[in-house]
Coordinates of C-alpha atoms and ligand atoms in Angstrom, one line a residue:
M1 CA -34.8 53.4 -44.0
T2 CA -35.7 57.4 -43.4
E3 CA -35.0 58.5 -39.7
I4 CA -38.3 59.4 -37.9
E5 CA -38.0 62.8 -36.7
R6 CA -39.5 63.4 -33.1
E7 CA -39.8 66.2 -30.7
A8 CA -37.6 66.1 -27.8
M9 CA -38.2 67.4 -24.2
E10 CA -35.2 67.9 -21.8
V11 CA -35.8 66.9 -18.2
D12 CA -33.6 66.3 -15.3
V13 CA -34.4 62.7 -14.6
V14 CA -36.4 60.3 -16.8
I15 CA -38.2 57.3 -14.9
V16 CA -39.6 54.3 -16.9
G17 CA -42.2 52.3 -15.1
A18 CA -44.6 53.2 -12.5
G19 CA -44.1 50.4 -10.1
P20 CA -43.0 50.9 -6.5
A21 CA -39.4 51.4 -7.5
G22 CA -40.0 54.3 -10.1
L23 CA -42.8 55.9 -8.1
S24 CA -40.3 55.8 -5.1
A25 CA -37.5 57.3 -7.0
A26 CA -39.8 60.1 -8.7
I27 CA -41.2 60.9 -5.0
R28 CA -37.7 61.1 -3.4
L29 CA -36.4 63.2 -6.1
K30 CA -38.8 65.9 -5.7
Q31 CA -38.7 65.3 -1.8
I32 CA -34.9 66.5 -2.2
D33 CA -35.2 69.2 -4.5
A34 CA -38.6 70.5 -5.8
D35 CA -37.0 72.4 -8.6
L36 CA -35.9 68.9 -10.2
N37 CA -38.0 68.2 -13.5
V38 CA -39.1 64.6 -13.3
V39 CA -41.0 62.5 -15.7
L40 CA -42.5 59.4 -14.9
L41 CA -43.6 57.0 -18.0
E42 CA -45.8 54.0 -17.6
K43 CA -47.0 51.6 -20.2
G44 CA -50.4 50.7 -18.5
S45 CA -53.5 52.6 -19.4
E46 CA -53.3 54.0 -15.7
V47 CA -50.9 53.6 -13.0
G48 CA -51.5 50.3 -11.5
A49 CA -53.0 48.9 -14.4
H50 CA -50.2 46.3 -15.0
I51 CA -49.2 45.9 -11.2
L52 CA -49.6 42.4 -10.0
S53 CA -48.3 41.3 -6.6
G54 CA -49.2 39.0 -3.6
A55 CA -49.2 41.1 -1.6
V56 CA -47.8 40.9 1.9
L57 CA -45.8 44.1 2.1
D58 CA -43.0 44.9 4.5
P59 CA -43.5 48.5 5.0
V60 CA -39.8 49.4 5.4
G61 CA -39.6 51.0 2.2
L62 CA -42.6 53.0 2.6
D63 CA -41.6 54.1 6.1
A64 CA -38.4 55.4 4.8
L65 CA -40.1 57.3 1.8
I66 CA -43.3 58.6 3.4
P67 CA -43.0 58.2 7.2
D68 CA -46.3 59.6 7.9
W69 CA -48.0 57.4 5.4
K70 CA -50.8 56.5 7.7
D71 CA -51.8 59.9 8.4
K72 CA -51.9 60.6 4.8
G73 CA -54.3 57.6 4.1
A74 CA -52.1 55.1 2.4
P75 CA -54.4 52.1 1.3
V76 CA -52.4 49.9 3.7
T77 CA -54.5 49.1 6.5
T78 CA -54.9 45.3 6.9
K79 CA -52.2 44.2 9.4
V80 CA -51.0 40.6 9.2
T81 CA -52.9 38.6 12.3
A82 CA -51.8 35.0 11.6
D83 CA -49.2 33.6 9.5
E84 CA -48.9 29.9 8.6
F85 CA -46.9 27.4 6.4
L86 CA -48.8 24.3 5.4
M87 CA -47.2 21.4 3.4
L88 CA -49.8 19.7 1.4
S89 CA -50.2 16.2 0.3
K90 CA -52.8 15.5 -2.2
T91 CA -55.9 15.5 0.1
G92 CA -54.4 16.6 3.6
G93 CA -51.4 18.3 5.0
W94 CA -49.8 19.7 8.0
R95 CA -48.8 22.7 9.7
I96 CA -44.9 23.4 9.8
P97 CA -44.3 25.1 13.2
N98 CA -43.5 28.5 12.9
W99 CA -40.6 28.4 15.7
P100 CA -37.8 26.7 13.8
M101 CA -38.1 29.6 11.1
P102 CA -35.3 32.3 11.4
P103 CA -37.1 35.8 12.3
L104 CA -36.7 37.3 8.8
M105 CA -39.3 34.8 7.7
S106 CA -42.2 36.3 9.9
N107 CA -44.7 38.3 8.5
H108 CA -45.6 40.1 12.1
G109 CA -45.7 43.8 11.6
K110 CA -46.4 43.5 7.8
Y111 CA -49.6 44.2 5.7
I112 CA -51.6 42.6 3.2
A113 CA -52.2 45.3 0.4
S114 CA -53.1 45.8 -3.1
M115 CA -50.3 47.2 -4.8
G116 CA -52.5 48.3 -7.4
Q117 CA -54.3 50.5 -5.1
L118 CA -50.9 51.5 -3.4
T119 CA -49.2 52.5 -6.7
R120 CA -52.2 54.7 -7.7
W121 CA -52.0 56.4 -4.1
L122 CA -48.1 56.9 -4.6
A123 CA -48.8 58.4 -8.1
E124 CA -50.9 61.0 -6.2
Q125 CA -48.2 62.1 -3.9
A126 CA -45.7 62.2 -6.7
E127 CA -48.1 64.4 -8.6
A128 CA -48.7 66.7 -5.7
L129 CA -44.9 67.1 -5.6
G130 CA -44.9 67.9 -9.0
V131 CA -43.7 64.9 -10.7
E132 CA -45.1 64.6 -14.3
V133 CA -46.6 61.2 -14.6
Y134 CA -47.6 59.9 -17.9
P135 CA -49.5 56.5 -18.2
G136 CA -50.4 55.3 -21.3
M137 CA -46.9 55.9 -22.6
S138 CA -44.8 52.9 -23.6
C139 CA -41.0 53.3 -23.6
S140 CA -39.7 51.5 -26.8
Q141 CA -36.4 52.4 -27.4
L142 CA -33.3 54.2 -25.7
V143 CA -31.8 57.2 -27.0
Y144 CA -27.9 57.6 -26.5
R145 CA -25.3 60.5 -26.5
E146 CA -22.5 60.6 -28.8
D147 CA -20.0 59.2 -25.9
G148 CA -22.4 56.2 -25.7
S149 CA -24.2 57.1 -22.5
V150 CA -27.9 56.7 -22.2
K151 CA -29.6 60.1 -23.0
G152 CA -33.1 59.4 -22.9
V153 CA -36.0 57.1 -24.0
V154 CA -38.6 57.2 -27.1
A155 CA -42.2 57.1 -25.7
G156 CA -45.5 57.2 -26.9
E157 CA -45.1 56.0 -30.3
F158 CA -48.7 54.5 -31.8
G159 CA -50.6 53.8 -34.5
K160 CA -48.2 51.4 -36.7
L161 CA -49.7 49.1 -38.9
A162 CA -49.2 45.2 -38.6
D163 CA -46.3 45.2 -40.8
G164 CA -44.5 47.8 -38.6
T165 CA -44.9 50.6 -41.0
P166 CA -46.7 53.9 -39.9
G167 CA -50.6 53.9 -40.5
P168 CA -52.8 56.8 -41.3
A169 CA -53.2 57.7 -37.4
Y170 CA -49.4 57.3 -36.7
E171 CA -47.8 59.4 -34.0
P172 CA -44.1 59.0 -33.6
G173 CA -43.9 59.9 -29.9
M174 CA -41.4 61.9 -28.5
E175 CA -37.7 61.6 -27.0
L176 CA -37.3 62.3 -23.3
H177 CA -33.9 63.5 -22.5
G178 CA -32.5 63.5 -18.9
K179 CA -29.2 63.8 -17.1
Y180 CA -30.0 60.4 -15.9
V181 CA -32.5 57.8 -16.9
L182 CA -33.9 55.5 -14.4
I183 CA -35.3 52.0 -15.7
A184 CA -37.8 50.5 -13.2
E185 CA -39.5 48.3 -15.6
G186 CA -40.1 45.3 -13.4
V187 CA -38.9 41.8 -14.1
R188 CA -37.4 41.1 -17.6
G189 CA -37.8 44.8 -18.6
S190 CA -37.3 45.3 -22.4
L191 CA -35.1 48.2 -22.3
A192 CA -33.4 46.8 -19.1
K193 CA -32.5 43.7 -21.2
C194 CA -31.0 46.4 -23.9
V195 CA -28.8 48.2 -21.5
T196 CA -27.7 44.9 -19.5
S197 CA -26.2 43.6 -23.0
R198 CA -24.8 46.9 -24.3
F199 CA -23.1 47.5 -21.1
E200 CA -22.5 43.8 -20.1
L201 CA -24.0 44.3 -16.6
C202 CA -24.2 40.5 -16.0
K203 CA -20.6 40.0 -16.5
G204 CA -19.2 38.1 -13.4
R205 CA -22.5 37.6 -11.8
D206 CA -24.5 34.4 -11.6
L207 CA -27.6 33.7 -13.9
P208 CA -31.0 35.5 -13.5
K209 CA -33.5 33.1 -12.3
F210 CA -37.3 33.6 -12.4
G211 CA -40.9 32.0 -11.5
I212 CA -44.2 32.7 -12.8
G213 CA -46.7 33.9 -10.5
M214 CA -50.5 33.6 -11.2
K215 CA -53.1 35.1 -8.9
E216 CA -56.7 35.4 -8.6
I217 CA -59.0 37.6 -6.1
W218 CA -62.0 36.1 -4.8
D219 CA -64.9 37.4 -3.0
I220 CA -65.5 35.0 -0.2
D221 CA -68.2 33.9 2.2
P222 CA -67.7 36.4 5.3
A223 CA -68.0 33.3 7.7
R224 CA -64.7 31.8 6.0
H225 CA -63.0 34.8 6.0
E226 CA -60.2 35.7 8.6
E227 CA -59.0 39.5 7.6
G228 CA -55.0 39.6 8.1
K229 CA -54.4 35.8 7.7
V230 CA -51.6 34.8 5.6
T231 CA -51.1 31.2 4.5
H232 CA -48.0 29.8 2.5
L233 CA -48.5 26.4 0.9
M234 CA -46.0 23.8 -0.1
G235 CA -45.8 20.4 -1.6
W236 CA -48.9 19.3 -3.6
P237 CA -49.9 20.2 -6.4
L238 CA -46.2 20.8 -7.6
G239 CA -44.6 18.1 -5.6
N240 CA -41.2 16.9 -7.3
N241 CA -42.1 18.2 -10.5
A242 CA -41.2 21.9 -9.9
H243 CA -40.2 24.3 -7.2
G244 CA -42.7 26.8 -5.9
G245 CA -45.8 27.3 -3.7
G246 CA -49.0 28.8 -3.2
F247 CA -50.3 31.9 -1.1
I248 CA -53.7 32.9 0.3
Y249 CA -53.9 36.2 1.7
H250 CA -56.9 37.4 3.7
A251 CA -57.3 40.9 2.4
E252 CA -60.0 43.5 3.4
N253 CA -63.8 43.4 2.4
N254 CA -64.0 39.7 2.7
Q255 CA -61.3 39.1 -0.3
L256 CA -58.7 36.6 -0.9
F257 CA -55.7 37.1 -2.9
L258 CA -54.7 33.7 -4.0
G259 CA -52.1 32.6 -6.1
L260 CA -49.2 30.1 -7.2
V261 CA -45.6 30.7 -8.0
V262 CA -43.8 27.9 -10.3
H263 CA -40.3 28.2 -10.6
L264 CA -39.1 28.3 -14.3
N265 CA -36.3 25.9 -13.7
Y266 CA -38.7 23.0 -14.0
K267 CA -37.7 20.1 -16.3
N268 CA -40.9 18.5 -17.6
P269 CA -41.8 20.3 -20.4
H270 CA -45.3 18.9 -20.3
L271 CA -45.9 20.8 -17.0
Y272 CA -48.7 23.3 -17.3
P273 CA -48.2 26.0 -14.5
Y274 CA -51.6 27.4 -15.3
M275 CA -53.4 23.9 -14.8
E276 CA -51.2 23.3 -11.5
F277 CA -52.9 26.6 -10.1
Q278 CA -56.3 25.4 -11.1
R279 CA -55.9 22.1 -9.3
M280 CA -54.3 23.7 -6.4
K281 CA -58.0 25.4 -5.6
H282 CA -59.4 21.8 -5.4
H283 CA -57.2 20.7 -2.7
P284 CA -59.7 20.4 0.3
K285 CA -58.0 23.1 2.6
V286 CA -58.2 25.7 -0.2
A287 CA -61.6 24.6 -1.7
A288 CA -63.0 24.9 1.7
L289 CA -62.2 28.5 1.4
L290 CA -63.5 29.3 -1.9
E291 CA -66.8 27.2 -2.0
G292 CA -69.8 29.6 -2.5
G293 CA -67.2 32.6 -3.5
K294 CA -66.8 34.4 -6.6
R295 CA -63.4 34.8 -8.7
V296 CA -63.3 38.7 -9.5
G297 CA -59.8 38.9 -10.9
Y298 CA -57.0 37.0 -12.5
G299 CA -53.6 37.9 -13.5
A300 CA -50.1 36.7 -13.9
R301 CA -46.5 38.0 -13.9
A302 CA -43.1 36.6 -13.8
I303 CA -41.3 37.1 -10.4
S304 CA -37.4 37.2 -10.1
A305 CA -35.8 34.5 -7.9
G306 CA -31.9 35.0 -8.8
G307 CA -31.4 37.1 -5.7
W308 CA -28.1 38.4 -4.4
Q309 CA -25.6 36.5 -6.8
S310 CA -27.6 37.3 -9.8
M311 CA -28.1 41.0 -9.4
P312 CA -26.4 42.5 -12.3
R313 CA -24.6 45.8 -12.0
S314 CA -27.3 48.1 -11.4
I315 CA -25.5 51.3 -13.1
F316 CA -24.5 52.1 -16.6
P317 CA -23.2 55.6 -18.1
G318 CA -26.5 57.9 -17.9
G319 CA -28.6 55.9 -15.4
A320 CA -29.4 53.0 -13.4
L321 CA -31.9 50.1 -13.1
L322 CA -34.1 49.8 -10.1
G323 CA -36.2 47.3 -8.4
D324 CA -37.2 44.0 -10.3
S325 CA -35.1 45.1 -13.2
V326 CA -32.2 44.3 -11.0
G327 CA -34.0 41.3 -9.4
L328 CA -34.4 42.4 -5.8
V329 CA -37.2 39.9 -4.8
N330 CA -36.2 38.1 -1.6
Y331 CA -36.8 34.4 -2.6
A332 CA -37.2 33.1 0.8
R333 CA -39.8 35.7 2.1
I334 CA -41.5 36.1 -1.5
K335 CA -41.1 40.0 -1.3
G336 CA -39.9 42.5 -3.3
N337 CA -41.7 45.6 -3.1
H338 CA -40.0 46.9 -0.1
N339 CA -36.5 46.4 -1.9
A340 CA -38.0 47.9 -5.1
M341 CA -39.1 51.1 -2.9
L342 CA -35.8 51.2 -1.3
S343 CA -33.7 51.0 -4.6
G344 CA -35.8 53.8 -5.9
I345 CA -35.1 55.8 -2.9
A346 CA -31.3 54.9 -3.3
A347 CA -31.0 55.7 -6.8
A348 CA -32.9 59.0 -6.3
D349 CA -30.5 60.0 -3.6
A350 CA -27.6 59.0 -6.0
A351 CA -29.1 61.1 -8.9
A352 CA -30.1 64.2 -7.1
A353 CA -26.4 64.6 -5.4
A354 CA -25.0 64.1 -9.0
I355 CA -27.0 66.8 -10.6
K356 CA -26.5 69.0 -7.7
A357 CA -22.8 68.6 -8.3
G358 CA -23.3 69.5 -11.9
R359 CA -23.0 66.0 -13.2
A360 CA -25.0 64.1 -15.9
G361 CA -24.7 61.2 -18.0
D362 CA -22.1 59.2 -15.9
L363 CA -22.1 56.5 -13.6
L364 CA -24.1 56.6 -10.4
E365 CA -21.7 54.6 -8.4
A366 CA -23.2 55.8 -5.1
Y367 CA -26.4 53.9 -5.9
E368 CA -24.6 50.7 -6.8
A369 CA -22.5 51.1 -3.5
E370 CA -25.8 51.5 -1.4
L371 CA -27.4 48.5 -3.3
R372 CA -24.4 46.2 -2.5
S373 CA -24.0 47.3 1.2
G374 CA -27.1 48.8 2.4
A375 CA -30.6 47.8 3.5
V376 CA -31.3 45.8 0.3
A377 CA -27.7 43.7 0.5
K378 CA -28.8 43.3 4.2
D379 CA -32.2 41.8 3.3
L380 CA -30.9 39.7 0.4
K381 CA -27.8 38.3 1.4
P382 CA -28.6 36.0 4.3
V383 CA -31.1 34.0 1.8
R384 CA -28.8 33.8 -0.9
N385 CA -28.5 30.0 -0.8
V386 CA -32.2 29.1 -0.4
K387 CA -32.9 28.9 -4.0
P388 CA -29.8 27.0 -5.2
L389 CA -30.3 24.6 -2.0
T390 CA -33.8 23.9 -2.8
T391 CA -33.0 23.4 -6.4
R392 CA -30.2 21.1 -5.7
F393 CA -31.8 18.9 -2.6
G394 CA -35.4 19.2 -3.4
A395 CA -38.3 20.9 -1.2
K396 CA -38.0 18.9 2.0
L397 CA -34.4 18.6 2.7
G398 CA -33.5 21.6 0.7
L399 CA -36.0 23.5 2.8
M400 CA -34.2 22.1 6.1
L401 CA -30.7 23.0 5.0
S402 CA -32.1 26.6 3.9
G403 CA -33.5 27.1 7.4
F404 CA -30.0 26.1 8.9
D405 CA -28.4 28.4 6.6
M406 CA -30.5 31.5 7.4
W407 CA -29.9 31.0 11.0
T408 CA -26.2 31.1 10.7
N409 CA -26.4 33.8 8.3
S410 CA -28.7 36.0 10.5
L411 CA -26.8 34.9 13.9
F412 CA -23.3 35.0 12.7
G413 CA -23.4 36.6 9.2
L414 CA -21.8 33.6 7.7
S415 CA -22.8 30.6 5.7
L416 CA -21.2 27.1 5.8
F417 CA -22.2 27.0 2.0
G418 CA -20.4 30.4 1.1
T419 CA -22.3 31.6 -1.8
M420 CA -23.8 28.8 -3.9
K421 CA -24.2 29.1 -7.8
H422 CA -27.7 28.5 -9.5
G423 CA -26.4 26.2 -12.3
T424 CA -28.2 26.4 -15.5
S425 CA -30.7 29.1 -17.0
D426 CA -34.4 28.4 -16.7
A427 CA -34.5 27.9 -20.5
A428 CA -31.7 25.3 -20.5
A429 CA -33.2 23.7 -17.5
T430 CA -36.0 22.3 -19.7
G431 CA -35.9 18.8 -20.6
H432 CA -36.9 16.7 -23.7
A433 CA -40.5 15.8 -24.0
R434 CA -39.8 12.2 -24.5
D435 CA -38.0 11.8 -21.3
Y436 CA -40.8 12.9 -19.0
P437 CA -44.2 11.8 -18.7
K438 CA -47.4 13.6 -19.9
I439 CA -49.3 15.1 -16.8
D440 CA -53.0 14.6 -16.9
Y441 CA -54.7 17.8 -15.6
P442 CA -58.4 17.7 -14.7
K443 CA -60.8 19.8 -16.7
P444 CA -61.8 23.0 -14.9
D445 CA -65.2 22.9 -13.5
G446 CA -66.1 26.4 -14.0
K447 CA -66.8 26.7 -10.0
L448 CA -63.4 26.6 -8.4
S449 CA -61.0 26.1 -11.6
F450 CA -61.7 27.9 -15.2
D451 CA -60.1 27.5 -18.4
R452 CA -57.4 29.8 -19.2
L453 CA -59.2 32.1 -21.9
T454 CA -62.0 32.9 -19.3
N455 CA -59.7 33.8 -16.8
V456 CA -57.8 36.1 -19.0
S457 CA -61.0 38.0 -19.5
F458 CA -60.8 38.7 -15.9
S459 CA -57.4 40.5 -16.4
A460 CA -59.4 43.1 -18.7
T461 CA -56.5 42.6 -21.4
N462 CA -56.7 44.3 -24.5
H463 CA -54.3 45.1 -27.4
E464 CA -55.2 47.3 -30.4
E465 CA -55.5 44.5 -33.2
S466 CA -54.0 46.4 -35.9
Q467 CA -50.8 47.0 -34.3
P468 CA -47.6 44.9 -35.0
N469 CA -47.3 41.7 -33.0
H470 CA -45.0 42.6 -30.0
L471 CA -43.9 39.0 -29.5
H472 CA -40.9 38.5 -32.0
L473 CA -39.7 35.1 -32.9
K474 CA -35.8 35.3 -34.0
D475 CA -36.5 32.2 -36.2
P476 CA -40.0 31.6 -37.2
D477 CA -39.2 27.9 -37.9
I478 CA -38.1 26.9 -34.5
P479 CA -41.6 26.3 -32.8
I480 CA -42.5 23.7 -35.3
Q481 CA -39.3 22.3 -36.4
L482 CA -37.5 22.1 -33.3
N483 CA -39.6 23.2 -30.1
L484 CA -42.7 20.8 -31.3
P485 CA -40.6 17.6 -31.6
E486 CA -38.2 18.0 -28.8
Y487 CA -40.0 19.9 -26.2
D488 CA -43.8 19.3 -27.2
E489 CA -43.6 23.2 -27.6
P490 CA -44.0 24.2 -24.0
A491 CA -45.1 27.7 -24.9
Q492 CA -48.5 26.2 -25.4
R493 CA -48.5 25.5 -21.6
Y494 CA -46.1 27.8 -19.9
C495 CA -47.9 31.0 -21.2
P496 CA -50.7 31.8 -18.4
A497 CA -52.8 33.5 -21.2
G498 CA -53.2 31.2 -24.0
V499 CA -51.0 33.4 -26.2
Y500 CA -49.4 30.6 -27.9
E501 CA -51.1 27.8 -29.7
V502 CA -50.1 25.0 -32.1
V503 CA -53.1 24.6 -34.5
E504 CA -53.4 22.1 -37.3
G505 CA -53.3 23.6 -40.7
A506 CA -53.7 22.1 -44.3
D507 CA -49.8 21.8 -44.5
G508 CA -49.4 20.3 -40.9
P509 CA -48.9 21.9 -37.7
K510 CA -48.7 25.9 -37.4
F511 CA -47.7 27.8 -34.5
Q512 CA -50.1 30.9 -33.8
I513 CA -49.5 33.8 -31.7
N514 CA -52.5 35.5 -30.2
F515 CA -50.6 38.6 -29.0
Q516 CA -53.9 40.4 -28.1
N517 CA -54.2 38.2 -25.0
C518 CA -50.7 38.9 -23.7
V519 CA -50.8 39.9 -20.0
H520 CA -47.2 41.3 -20.1
C521 CA -45.9 38.3 -17.9
K522 CA -42.6 38.0 -20.0
T523 CA -42.6 34.0 -19.3
C524 CA -42.1 33.4 -22.8
D525 CA -38.9 35.7 -23.3
I526 CA -37.5 33.8 -20.0
K527 CA -38.7 29.9 -20.3
D528 CA -38.5 29.3 -24.3
P529 CA -35.9 26.6 -24.5
S530 CA -34.4 27.9 -27.8
Q531 CA -34.7 31.4 -26.4
N532 CA -36.3 32.3 -29.6
I533 CA -38.9 34.7 -28.4
T534 CA -38.3 38.3 -27.6
W535 CA -40.9 40.3 -25.7
T536 CA -41.0 43.9 -26.9
V537 CA -43.2 46.7 -25.7
P538 CA -46.5 47.2 -27.2
Q539 CA -48.1 50.5 -27.7
G540 CA -49.0 52.5 -24.4
G541 CA -52.3 51.7 -22.9
D542 CA -52.6 48.2 -24.0
G543 CA -52.2 45.1 -21.9
P544 CA -54.3 44.1 -18.7
N545 CA -56.0 46.6 -16.4
Y546 CA -55.7 45.0 -13.1
G547 CA -57.6 47.3 -11.0
N548 CA -57.1 46.4 -7.6
M549 CA -54.6 43.6 -7.8
Ligands
FAD601 C1 -47.5 36.5 -8.0 C2 -46.4 37.5 -7.2 C3 -46.7 37.5 -6.0 C4 -45.9 38.6 -5.2 N1 -46.0 38.9 -3.8 C5 -45.2 39.5 -3.4 C6 -45.7 39.9 -1.9 O1 -46.5 39.5 -1.4 N2 -44.9 41.0 -1.5 C7 -43.8 41.5 -2.1 O2 -43.2 42.4 -1.2 N3 -43.8 41.2 -3.3 C8 -44.3 40.4 -4.0 N4 -44.0 40.0 -5.3 C9 -43.1 40.7 -6.1 C10 -43.4 42.3 -6.2 O3 -44.5 42.3 -7.0 C11 -42.0 42.8 -7.2 O4 -41.1 42.7 -6.3 C12 -42.5 44.3 -7.4 O5 -43.6 44.6 -7.8 C13 -41.1 45.2 -8.0 O6 -41.5 46.4 -8.4 P1 -41.0 47.2 -9.6 O7 -41.4 48.8 -9.3 O8 -39.7 46.8 -9.7 O9 -41.6 46.6 -10.8 P2 -43.3 46.4 -11.3 O10 -44.2 46.4 -10.0 O11 -43.2 45.2 -12.0 O12 -43.7 47.7 -12.0 C14 -43.0 48.1 -13.3 C15 -43.9 49.0 -14.1 O13 -43.1 49.4 -15.2 C16 -43.9 49.4 -16.2 N5 -43.1 49.2 -17.4 C17 -42.2 48.4 -17.9 N6 -41.9 48.5 -19.1 C18 -42.3 49.6 -19.5 C19 -41.8 50.3 -20.5 N7 -40.9 49.8 -21.6 N8 -42.3 51.5 -20.7 C20 -43.2 52.1 -19.7 N9 -43.5 51.3 -18.6 C21 -43.1 50.1 -18.4 C22 -44.7 48.2 -15.9 O14 -46.0 48.5 -16.7 C23 -45.2 48.3 -14.5 O15 -46.1 49.2 -14.1 C24 -44.9 39.3 -5.9 C25 -44.7 39.2 -7.3 C26 -45.6 38.2 -8.0 C27 -45.5 38.1 -9.7

């Protein structure tokens, strides 16, 4: 095979991914030294296009990065005014009082924000400081120095044909070389997976864990809207079938941000996370808010849930992993944006100091030390047993034990449980179809609930059809020969965008991949029981365009 020749550009720091982590790193680097050359590459057609979050934002990261963000007009204005937890039964439910919850669970002082809007605003701040921000640029490969350290990335390769060969409009992209490469791809990043495996970053750490989060934005009747109200839902519809829960955030402009997170360690392969979300909206307490309203946006994204014990080593020769690429979501608080920002700041501090000292391509030990002992550690450590406790003891008892554990951790810095392990991977947790009952989901009514493909059209997802399928099967026979008989091929259900179908052909069932629908949530890469699907990055500018998610 002939080597593709590419132009190379030398900069000080290359950053992959314009989420809160990557943007914070870029801004901090230029705040420290305006002369540093910093390039930020983003696969979405614009910054914010692929950003999906709840979001209740803990402003600690923003405070640390841009202390006068309010004066500068950051789009973070809706303060949380009410905070409630509801345990739902099928038709009713009750409020769990706030008083037994440890203070870390309180949303007082937090904001309801669109992270799409906030990342666009952060990109403006970054550009004003001189960061070169390039949206529409997928980073598809890593480039290494002769000593094996990471030297840069290949970005902006366009125009391959479906068989992977260069087409008439082929552009090879370019290599961006940096003294350090910061990988801020969010959860289950494709380059992050490469460095994690090459440098054995997970060695000695617990398994990573994940959920799939689905979200809709609704314009609702102003009479039903209570700006600033935050509601978290537990119990129905997931019940004992899966862990997770719903959220309803009353944002500005009479909008609701509403969603469901389903933890991917569920066993019943017949479970259909998307349909669980749709039926959640028919619960009387939810339907009462939505009736007469209009769904205006839809999206889905995996969310990391492994926490403290699952964090891989965050550094490798020549760079570091940031934000959700290290899995910095606080499971109990369902928040990761603040830690993403704090990790970006810490990585930038370490990289700027190393460059000032004349270093390049080595280990940013100061960053790893800060993550394991600084503000992020203080946030994640006290909640480290919440996920294993709920997995082991179920929602109700697990919740009580978790509350007790968070209190002892918060008050005395210790846990009676030590640091618990997560057990099996999410893929391996999937049980055999014959051992679990099928679940009968009601048909969407087109008013409160919608079929998957109609909803995907509300994510503005688009992929150039002539490019290669970016969802690779290690063995093309596994879906039909193994996954279908053993697990009723769960890809048909766990994908929130209807990418995977089993269709009847003349020669029997056939596995079809509609990669054009992919919303880049990466659930397939995580949950396939045979670990046969690898999510790779498609060409830049493709995928969803989430607007104000
Ligand atoms: C449904 C849901 C609800 C949530 N609710 C909340 C909440 O209420 N509060 C909260 O604080 N957190 C919440 N989170 C978690 C929060 O969204 C994440 O912790 C946060 O987004 C992590 O930021 P990040 O910068 O690490 O990654 P991301 O925000 O995922 O950003 C990564 C960026 O990198 C880009 N990228 C990835 N790979 C490449 C590549 N190879 N080349 C170029 N670009 C690339 C992506 O397009 C994306 O723009 C929620 C998450 C979900 C899914």
